[in-house]
Short mmCIF file of C-alpha atoms in Angstrom, two decimals:
data_model
loop_
_atom_site.label_atom_id
_atom_site.label_comp_id
_atom_site.label_asym_id
_atom_site.label_seq_id
_atom_site.Cartn_x
_atom_site.Cartn_y
_atom_site.Cartn_z
CA MET A 90 102.52 122.34 98.93
CA GLY A 91 99.16 123.54 98.23
CA GLN A 92 96.13 120.80 97.81
CA GLY A 93 96.61 121.26 93.93
CA GLY A 94 100.61 120.22 94.06
CA GLU A 95 99.49 117.16 96.68
CA ARG A 96 96.67 116.01 94.19
CA ARG A 97 99.02 115.97 91.16
CA SER A 98 101.60 114.15 92.85
CA THR A 99 99.02 111.41 93.98
CA GLN A 100 97.90 111.54 90.25
CA ALA A 101 101.55 110.78 89.41
CA ARG A 102 101.87 107.88 91.68
CA ASP A 103 98.47 106.31 90.34
CA ALA A 104 99.85 106.69 86.92
CA GLU A 105 103.32 105.16 88.07
CA LEU A 106 101.01 102.55 89.67
CA GLY A 107 99.12 101.66 86.78
CA ALA A 108 101.77 101.23 84.66
CA ALA A 109 103.67 98.83 87.05
CA VAL A 110 100.70 96.78 87.36
CA ALA A 111 100.50 96.61 83.41
CA ARG A 112 104.18 95.59 83.31
CA ALA A 113 103.28 92.85 86.17
CA GLN A 114 100.28 91.50 84.19
CA ASP A 115 103.19 90.75 81.71
CA GLY A 116 105.30 88.77 84.02
CA ASP A 117 107.81 91.53 85.05
CA GLU A 118 108.74 90.69 88.39
CA ALA A 119 110.83 93.72 89.15
CA ALA A 120 107.31 95.87 88.22
CA PHE A 121 105.40 93.67 90.78
CA ALA A 122 108.00 94.80 93.62
CA VAL A 123 107.07 98.38 92.54
CA VAL A 124 103.50 97.73 92.97
CA TYR A 125 104.09 96.08 96.43
CA ARG A 126 106.40 98.94 97.68
CA ILE A 127 103.61 101.76 96.32
CA VAL A 128 100.52 99.90 97.86
CA GLN A 129 101.84 98.02 100.86
CA PRO A 130 102.11 100.82 103.34
CA GLY A 131 98.54 102.12 102.78
CA LEU A 132 97.21 98.56 102.59
CA LEU A 133 98.84 97.33 105.77
CA GLY A 134 98.01 100.31 107.60
CA TYR A 135 94.21 99.86 106.70
CA VAL A 136 94.45 96.39 107.61
CA ARG A 137 96.12 97.18 110.87
CA GLY A 138 93.12 99.21 111.82
CA LEU A 139 90.91 96.35 111.78
CA VAL A 140 92.70 93.51 112.95
CA ASP A 141 95.35 94.96 114.96
CA GLN A 142 98.28 92.32 116.07
CA ASP A 143 97.43 90.13 112.89
CA ALA A 144 98.10 92.65 110.38
CA GLU A 145 101.09 90.96 108.86
CA ASP A 146 99.65 87.71 108.44
CA VAL A 147 96.39 89.10 107.02
CA ALA A 148 98.15 91.41 104.86
CA SER A 149 100.57 88.19 103.38
CA GLU A 150 97.21 86.31 102.65
CA ALA A 151 95.82 89.55 100.81
CA TRP A 152 99.12 89.78 98.39
CA LEU A 153 99.06 86.07 97.78
CA GLU A 154 95.59 86.44 96.45
CA ILE A 155 96.48 89.75 94.52
CA ALA A 156 99.31 87.89 92.93
CA ARG A 157 97.38 84.76 92.21
CA ASP A 158 94.51 87.03 90.37
CA LEU A 159 96.49 89.96 89.31
CA GLY A 160 95.93 88.82 85.36
CA ARG A 161 92.06 89.45 86.07
CA PHE A 162 92.58 92.82 87.04
CA LYS A 163 91.36 95.43 84.73
CA GLY A 164 91.88 99.04 85.57
CA ASP A 165 94.28 102.26 86.43
CA GLY A 166 96.33 102.66 89.51
CA ALA A 167 93.71 104.24 91.30
CA GLY A 168 91.54 101.13 90.47
CA PHE A 169 94.17 98.81 91.81
CA ARG A 170 94.29 100.60 94.95
CA GLY A 171 90.55 99.59 95.28
CA TRP A 172 90.85 96.22 94.44
CA SER A 173 94.00 95.58 96.49
CA ALA A 174 91.89 97.12 99.42
CA THR A 175 88.94 95.04 98.72
CA ILE A 176 91.01 91.85 98.66
CA ALA A 177 92.75 93.00 102.17
CA ARG A 178 89.27 93.62 103.81
CA HIS A 179 87.87 90.47 102.91
CA ARG A 180 90.71 88.68 104.42
CA ALA A 181 90.61 90.87 107.52
CA LEU A 182 87.08 90.09 108.11
CA ASP A 183 87.49 86.37 107.49
CA GLN A 184 90.22 86.83 110.33
CA LEU A 185 87.46 88.44 112.47
CA ARG A 186 85.29 85.71 112.27
CA ARG A 187 87.86 83.46 112.81
CA ARG A 188 88.45 85.54 116.13
CA ARG A 189 84.75 85.46 116.89
CA SER A 190 85.35 89.34 117.95
CA ARG A 191 84.36 92.60 116.79
CA PRO A 192 86.65 94.45 114.91
CA VAL A 193 88.93 97.23 116.74
CA ILE A 194 90.17 100.39 115.23
CA ALA A 195 93.86 99.72 116.67
CA PRO A 196 97.12 101.81 115.88
CA VAL A 197 98.17 102.54 112.47
CA ASP A 198 101.75 102.86 111.72
CA LEU A 199 101.57 106.01 109.76
CA HIS A 200 105.16 106.50 109.68
CA LEU A 201 105.09 103.87 106.70
CA VAL A 202 102.16 105.67 105.04
CA GLU A 203 102.39 108.25 102.21
CA LEU A 204 99.73 110.25 102.71
CA PRO A 205 97.45 111.91 99.73
CA GLY A 206 96.52 115.58 99.95
CA PRO A 207 93.23 116.73 101.41
CA ASP A 208 90.22 116.67 99.09
CA SER A 209 87.68 118.53 101.75
CA ALA A 210 87.81 121.33 104.35
CA HIS A 211 87.64 118.97 107.04
CA ASP A 212 90.69 116.93 106.06
CA GLN A 213 92.37 120.23 107.22
CA ALA A 214 91.89 119.29 110.75
CA LEU A 215 94.14 115.88 110.52
CA GLU A 216 97.01 118.42 109.64
CA ALA A 217 97.18 120.14 112.84
CA LEU A 218 97.53 116.52 114.66
CA SER A 219 100.55 114.88 115.95
CA THR A 220 101.19 111.58 115.01
CA GLU A 221 100.33 110.07 118.67
CA ARG A 222 97.33 112.36 118.83
CA ALA A 223 95.89 111.23 115.56
CA LEU A 224 95.89 107.63 116.16
CA GLU A 225 94.26 108.28 119.59
CA LEU A 226 91.58 110.32 118.04
CA VAL A 227 90.84 107.85 114.92
CA ARG A 228 90.59 104.87 117.77
CA SER A 229 87.97 106.81 119.59
CA LEU A 230 85.27 107.17 116.45
CA PRO A 231 82.85 104.75 115.67
CA ARG A 232 83.62 101.99 113.58
CA ASP A 233 81.94 103.22 110.36
CA GLN A 234 83.55 106.61 110.43
CA ALA A 235 87.18 105.24 111.46
CA GLU A 236 86.96 102.81 108.62
CA ALA A 237 85.77 105.39 106.01
CA VAL A 238 88.56 107.97 107.11
CA LEU A 239 91.22 105.07 107.26
CA LEU A 240 89.84 104.22 103.60
CA ARG A 241 90.05 107.94 102.09
CA VAL A 242 93.10 109.07 104.30
CA VAL A 243 95.29 106.39 104.70
CA VAL A 244 94.91 104.28 101.21
CA GLY A 245 94.06 107.12 99.39
CA LEU A 246 90.77 105.91 97.80
CA SER A 247 87.90 108.38 96.42
CA GLY A 248 84.64 108.44 98.06
CA PRO A 249 83.30 105.89 95.37
CA ALA A 250 86.06 103.65 95.96
CA ALA A 251 85.89 103.53 99.24
CA ALA A 252 82.19 102.84 99.12
CA ARG A 253 83.03 99.85 96.51
CA VAL A 254 85.67 98.67 99.11
CA LEU A 255 82.97 98.92 102.07
CA GLY A 256 79.87 97.73 99.88
CA LYS A 257 78.03 100.74 100.74
CA ARG A 258 76.56 103.81 99.03
CA PRO A 259 78.98 106.85 98.18
CA GLY A 260 76.82 109.17 100.03
CA ALA A 261 76.97 107.07 102.99
CA VAL A 262 80.88 106.75 103.04
CA ARG A 263 81.47 110.37 102.42
CA THR A 264 78.67 111.24 105.23
CA ALA A 265 81.04 108.40 107.93
CA ALA A 266 84.22 110.12 106.83
CA HIS A 267 82.48 113.93 106.69
CA ARG A 268 81.26 113.07 110.55
CA GLY A 269 84.53 111.33 111.30
CA LEU A 270 86.74 114.17 110.36
CA LYS A 271 84.51 116.47 111.76
CA ARG A 272 84.57 115.20 115.18
CA LEU A 273 88.34 114.95 114.90
CA GLY A 274 88.18 118.51 114.48
CA ARG A 275 86.07 119.14 117.00
CA GLN A 276 88.18 116.76 119.48
CA LEU A 277 91.29 118.67 118.72
CA GLY A 278 89.65 121.89 119.32
CA ALA A 279 88.57 120.99 122.56
CA SER A 280 92.08 119.71 123.68
CA ASP A 281 93.58 122.94 122.54
CA ALA A 282 91.30 124.79 124.39
CA SER A 283 91.76 123.05 127.63
CA ASP A 284 95.51 122.52 127.16
CA ALA A 285 97.38 125.69 129.17
CA SER A 286 100.62 123.86 128.43
CA GLY A 287 101.02 125.45 125.07
CA ALA A 288 99.58 121.96 122.87
CA SER A 289 97.99 124.79 120.32
CA ASP A 290 101.74 125.96 119.53
CA VAL A 291 102.74 122.38 119.22
CA THR A 292 99.85 121.77 116.98
CA ARG A 293 101.03 124.41 114.51
CA ASN A 294 104.50 124.10 114.71
CA GLY A 295 104.99 120.27 115.61
CA ALA A 296 107.25 118.52 112.87
CA HIS A 297 105.68 115.36 112.80
CA THR A 298 101.75 115.93 111.62
CA LEU A 299 99.83 113.10 110.23
CA ARG A 300 100.30 114.00 106.92
CA GLN A 301 103.81 114.67 107.17
CA SER A 302 104.92 111.43 108.76
CA LYS A 303 106.49 109.05 106.35
#
């Protein structure tokens, strides 16, 4: 599927999410389950990238807050992704402060994540990566770049939405994501050039690419 089709799919999913949020705000418990099903994979992947083994607990804390404050949310499906990511990030930072340690970009279980389509040429670098290799490379990025990539690619936020989550200017987040994806592309190219065992064929034809992982 091309970029246009992928974007339409993401927009349709956000429309479904927005409708479910509205019903959940009216007390529909089944609708809240739909909201959870759509949002949780990306949210958990993002939190895991920040707090590693504590991700399940932190995500649970975030969902308790989301459920408590759901009535105060105003916005569409895309806005809800950003709002929930902001809550999850605050809970993750609280956990990191409790640990008194620096954040570590840890493995993201991308088999659980439905990723959006690319919106820049640099996103195409990720399409050529196997899941295992992608995780290794994302973990090697500086934290600001890794978190920007996680929010944009895993959570599926727009540039301005990711900037609101991080409390930074959109331009700074776009730059971090751009540099991170460009760095991933360079590292992939170096890996392909130095691998005489047919790695380039694997990246072209492998069945489990980052964007295909479900």
